[in-house]
Coordinates of C-alpha atoms in Angstrom, one line a residue:
M1 CA 4.0 -8.4 -22.7
T2 CA 4.2 -6.3 -19.4
T3 CA 7.6 -4.8 -18.1
V4 CA 8.3 -4.5 -14.5
L5 CA 10.7 -2.1 -12.4
I6 CA 11.6 -2.9 -8.8
C7 CA 12.9 -0.4 -6.2
D8 CA 14.1 -1.4 -2.7
D9 CA 17.6 -0.9 -0.8
R10 CA 17.5 -4.5 0.2
R11 CA 18.9 -7.1 -2.0
S12 CA 16.9 -9.8 -0.6
V13 CA 13.7 -8.0 -1.4
R14 CA 14.7 -7.3 -4.7
E15 CA 15.4 -10.5 -5.3
G16 CA 12.8 -12.3 -3.6
L17 CA 10.3 -10.0 -5.6
T18 CA 12.0 -10.7 -9.0
R19 CA 11.3 -14.6 -8.2
V20 CA 7.5 -13.8 -7.6
M21 CA 7.2 -11.2 -10.5
S22 CA 8.9 -14.2 -12.7
A23 CA 6.0 -16.4 -11.9
V24 CA 3.0 -13.8 -13.0
P25 CA 2.2 -14.7 -16.8
G26 CA 2.8 -12.0 -19.4
V27 CA 5.7 -10.1 -17.4
S28 CA 8.5 -9.8 -20.3
R29 CA 10.9 -8.2 -18.4
I30 CA 11.9 -7.3 -14.8
D31 CA 14.6 -4.8 -13.6
C32 CA 15.7 -3.4 -10.4
V33 CA 17.2 -0.5 -8.6
A34 CA 18.4 0.1 -5.2
H35 CA 17.6 4.1 -4.5
G36 CA 15.2 6.4 -5.9
D37 CA 17.8 8.5 -7.7
E38 CA 18.3 4.9 -9.8
L39 CA 14.9 4.7 -10.2
L40 CA 14.1 7.9 -11.8
A41 CA 16.9 7.7 -13.7
R42 CA 16.2 4.0 -15.0
Y43 CA 12.4 5.1 -15.8
S44 CA 13.5 8.3 -17.8
R45 CA 15.5 6.2 -20.0
Q46 CA 13.2 3.4 -20.5
P47 CA 10.0 3.7 -18.8
V48 CA 8.0 0.4 -17.7
D49 CA 4.3 -0.6 -17.1
V50 CA 4.5 -1.1 -13.5
V51 CA 6.7 0.0 -10.9
L52 CA 7.1 -2.1 -7.0
V53 CA 8.8 0.4 -4.4
G54 CA 9.3 -1.3 -1.1
T55 CA 8.4 0.9 2.3
Q56 CA 9.9 0.3 5.7
R57 CA 8.8 1.8 9.1
A58 CA 10.2 4.8 10.0
V59 CA 12.9 4.6 6.7
P60 CA 11.1 7.5 4.0
T61 CA 13.1 6.3 1.4
G62 CA 10.4 4.3 -0.4
V63 CA 7.7 7.0 0.0
E64 CA 9.9 9.7 -1.1
A65 CA 11.0 7.8 -4.3
T66 CA 7.5 7.0 -5.0
R67 CA 6.4 10.9 -4.6
R68 CA 9.4 11.8 -6.9
L69 CA 8.7 9.7 -9.2
V70 CA 4.9 10.3 -9.9
S71 CA 5.6 13.7 -9.4
A72 CA 8.3 13.5 -12.7
N73 CA 6.1 11.1 -14.5
H74 CA 2.4 11.1 -13.7
Q75 CA 1.5 8.5 -15.9
A76 CA 3.8 6.1 -13.6
N77 CA 1.7 3.0 -12.1
V78 CA 3.1 2.7 -8.8
I79 CA 2.5 -0.3 -6.4
V80 CA 4.1 -0.1 -2.9
F81 CA 4.8 -2.9 -0.7
G82 CA 4.8 -2.8 3.2
A83 CA 4.3 -4.4 6.5
P84 CA 0.3 -4.8 7.2
D85 CA 0.6 -2.6 10.4
D86 CA 2.7 0.1 8.8
A87 CA -0.4 2.1 7.8
G88 CA 1.8 5.4 8.0
S89 CA 4.4 4.6 5.3
I90 CA 1.5 3.4 3.1
A91 CA -0.8 6.1 3.7
A92 CA 2.2 8.6 2.8
A93 CA 2.8 6.3 -0.2
I94 CA -0.9 6.6 -1.7
A95 CA -1.0 10.4 -1.0
G96 CA 2.3 10.6 -2.9
G97 CA 0.5 9.2 -6.1
A98 CA 1.0 5.2 -5.6
R99 CA -2.0 3.1 -7.2
G100 CA -2.2 0.7 -4.4
Y101 CA -0.1 -1.3 -2.1
L102 CA 0.5 -5.6 -1.4
R103 CA 1.4 -6.7 2.1
W104 CA 4.8 -8.3 2.8
D105 CA 3.1 -11.1 4.5
A106 CA 0.8 -11.9 1.4
S107 CA 1.3 -15.5 0.9
R108 CA 2.9 -16.6 -2.5
P109 CA -0.5 -17.2 -3.9
E110 CA -2.2 -14.2 -3.0
L111 CA 0.8 -12.2 -4.0
V112 CA 1.1 -13.8 -7.7
A113 CA -2.9 -13.1 -8.0
A114 CA -2.8 -9.6 -6.5
L115 CA 0.5 -8.7 -9.0
A116 CA -1.5 -10.6 -12.1
H117 CA -4.5 -8.4 -11.7
T118 CA -2.4 -5.5 -10.9
L119 CA -1.0 -5.6 -14.2
A120 CA -4.0 -6.2 -16.1
S121 CA -6.0 -3.2 -14.4
T122 CA -3.3 -0.9 -13.0
S123 CA -4.9 -1.1 -9.6
V124 CA -4.8 -3.5 -6.6
P125 CA -8.2 -5.2 -5.4
S126 CA -8.9 -5.4 -2.2
P127 CA -9.0 -9.1 -0.8
R128 CA -12.8 -9.1 -0.4
Q129 CA -15.1 -6.4 -1.8
P130 CA -17.7 -4.8 0.9
S131 CA -21.0 -6.0 0.5
D132 CA -22.4 -2.7 0.2
P133 CA -19.7 -0.5 -1.7
G134 CA -21.7 2.8 -1.1
V135 CA -21.8 2.1 2.9
Q136 CA -20.8 5.0 5.1
L137 CA -18.6 5.1 8.0
T138 CA -19.9 6.6 11.3
E139 CA -18.2 9.6 12.7
R140 CA -16.2 7.3 14.9
E141 CA -15.4 5.2 12.9
L142 CA -13.6 7.8 10.4
Q143 CA -12.0 9.3 13.7
V144 CA -10.3 5.8 13.9
L145 CA -9.2 5.6 10.4
R146 CA -7.9 9.1 10.6
G147 CA -5.8 8.1 13.8
M148 CA -4.5 5.0 11.9
S149 CA -3.8 7.1 8.9
Q150 CA -1.7 9.1 10.8
G151 CA 0.2 6.1 12.1
K152 CA -1.2 5.8 15.5
S153 CA -1.8 3.2 17.8
N154 CA -5.1 1.7 19.5
G155 CA -3.9 3.1 22.3
Q156 CA -3.0 6.8 21.4
I157 CA -6.3 7.0 19.1
G158 CA -8.3 5.8 22.3
R159 CA -6.6 8.4 24.4
E160 CA -7.3 11.5 21.8
L161 CA -11.2 10.0 21.5
Y162 CA -11.3 9.2 25.3
L163 CA -12.3 5.9 24.4
S164 CA -11.0 2.2 26.1
E165 CA -8.3 0.3 23.4
D166 CA -10.9 -2.5 23.3
T167 CA -13.6 0.1 21.9
V168 CA -11.2 1.4 19.5
K169 CA -10.3 -2.2 18.3
T170 CA -14.2 -2.7 18.0
H171 CA -14.4 0.2 16.0
A172 CA -11.7 -1.1 13.7
R173 CA -12.9 -4.1 13.3
R174 CA -16.4 -2.8 11.8
L175 CA -14.8 -0.2 9.5
F176 CA -12.6 -2.8 8.5
R177 CA -15.8 -5.1 7.4
K178 CA -17.8 -2.1 6.0
L179 CA -14.4 -1.5 3.8
G180 CA -14.1 -5.1 3.1
V181 CA -10.4 -5.2 4.1
R182 CA -8.5 -7.1 6.5
D183 CA -6.0 -4.9 8.5
R184 CA -5.0 -1.1 9.0
A185 CA -3.0 -0.7 6.0
Q186 CA -6.0 -1.9 3.8
A187 CA -7.9 0.3 5.4
V188 CA -5.8 3.5 5.3
A189 CA -5.2 3.0 1.4
H190 CA -8.9 2.4 0.6
G191 CA -9.7 5.5 2.8
F192 CA -7.3 7.6 0.8
R193 CA -8.4 6.2 -2.6
R194 CA -12.2 6.8 -1.3
G195 CA -11.2 10.4 0.1
L196 CA -12.4 9.6 3.9
V197 CA -8.9 10.4 4.9
S198 CA -6.3 13.1 3.3

């Protein structure tokens, strides 16, 4: 049986995740905390199998809570939740030690399936696997991915690389296809895990 701890300062999010988690087979206990200090204190008293931490755009609390927990407890299995277009927060959380992430906008079946897989392997699967796991990104695709990892918009990336926004979007679609991901957040998290960005 698996124990889960949810950390998010929004009550509605904690309650929603608790309802979803209760539908995942094998989950025996779900606890919730609102802040990073509570998370550290609760985990130190009673470690759990998986910690779910919410992230918000331009709000560092979730990322900081992840970093502090993993720094103090290297064995902690942290999965972050975030908006699909908030690559900056998710990338920072992955860099801070999170094992993976899930999108806020995932459908309920997708969320339950991803959580069940996470609980089994402590690793979040990509929705689709690349056809060739050894595929290499071009230098331009890597530049676009690095820009995404810094939270830059397509327009900002284009201005830095002297490309049109449409060209950046084309490179982004190609790297999504190569990595087997669906959006910027997944691409950035995948890039961190594979060492493509740092």
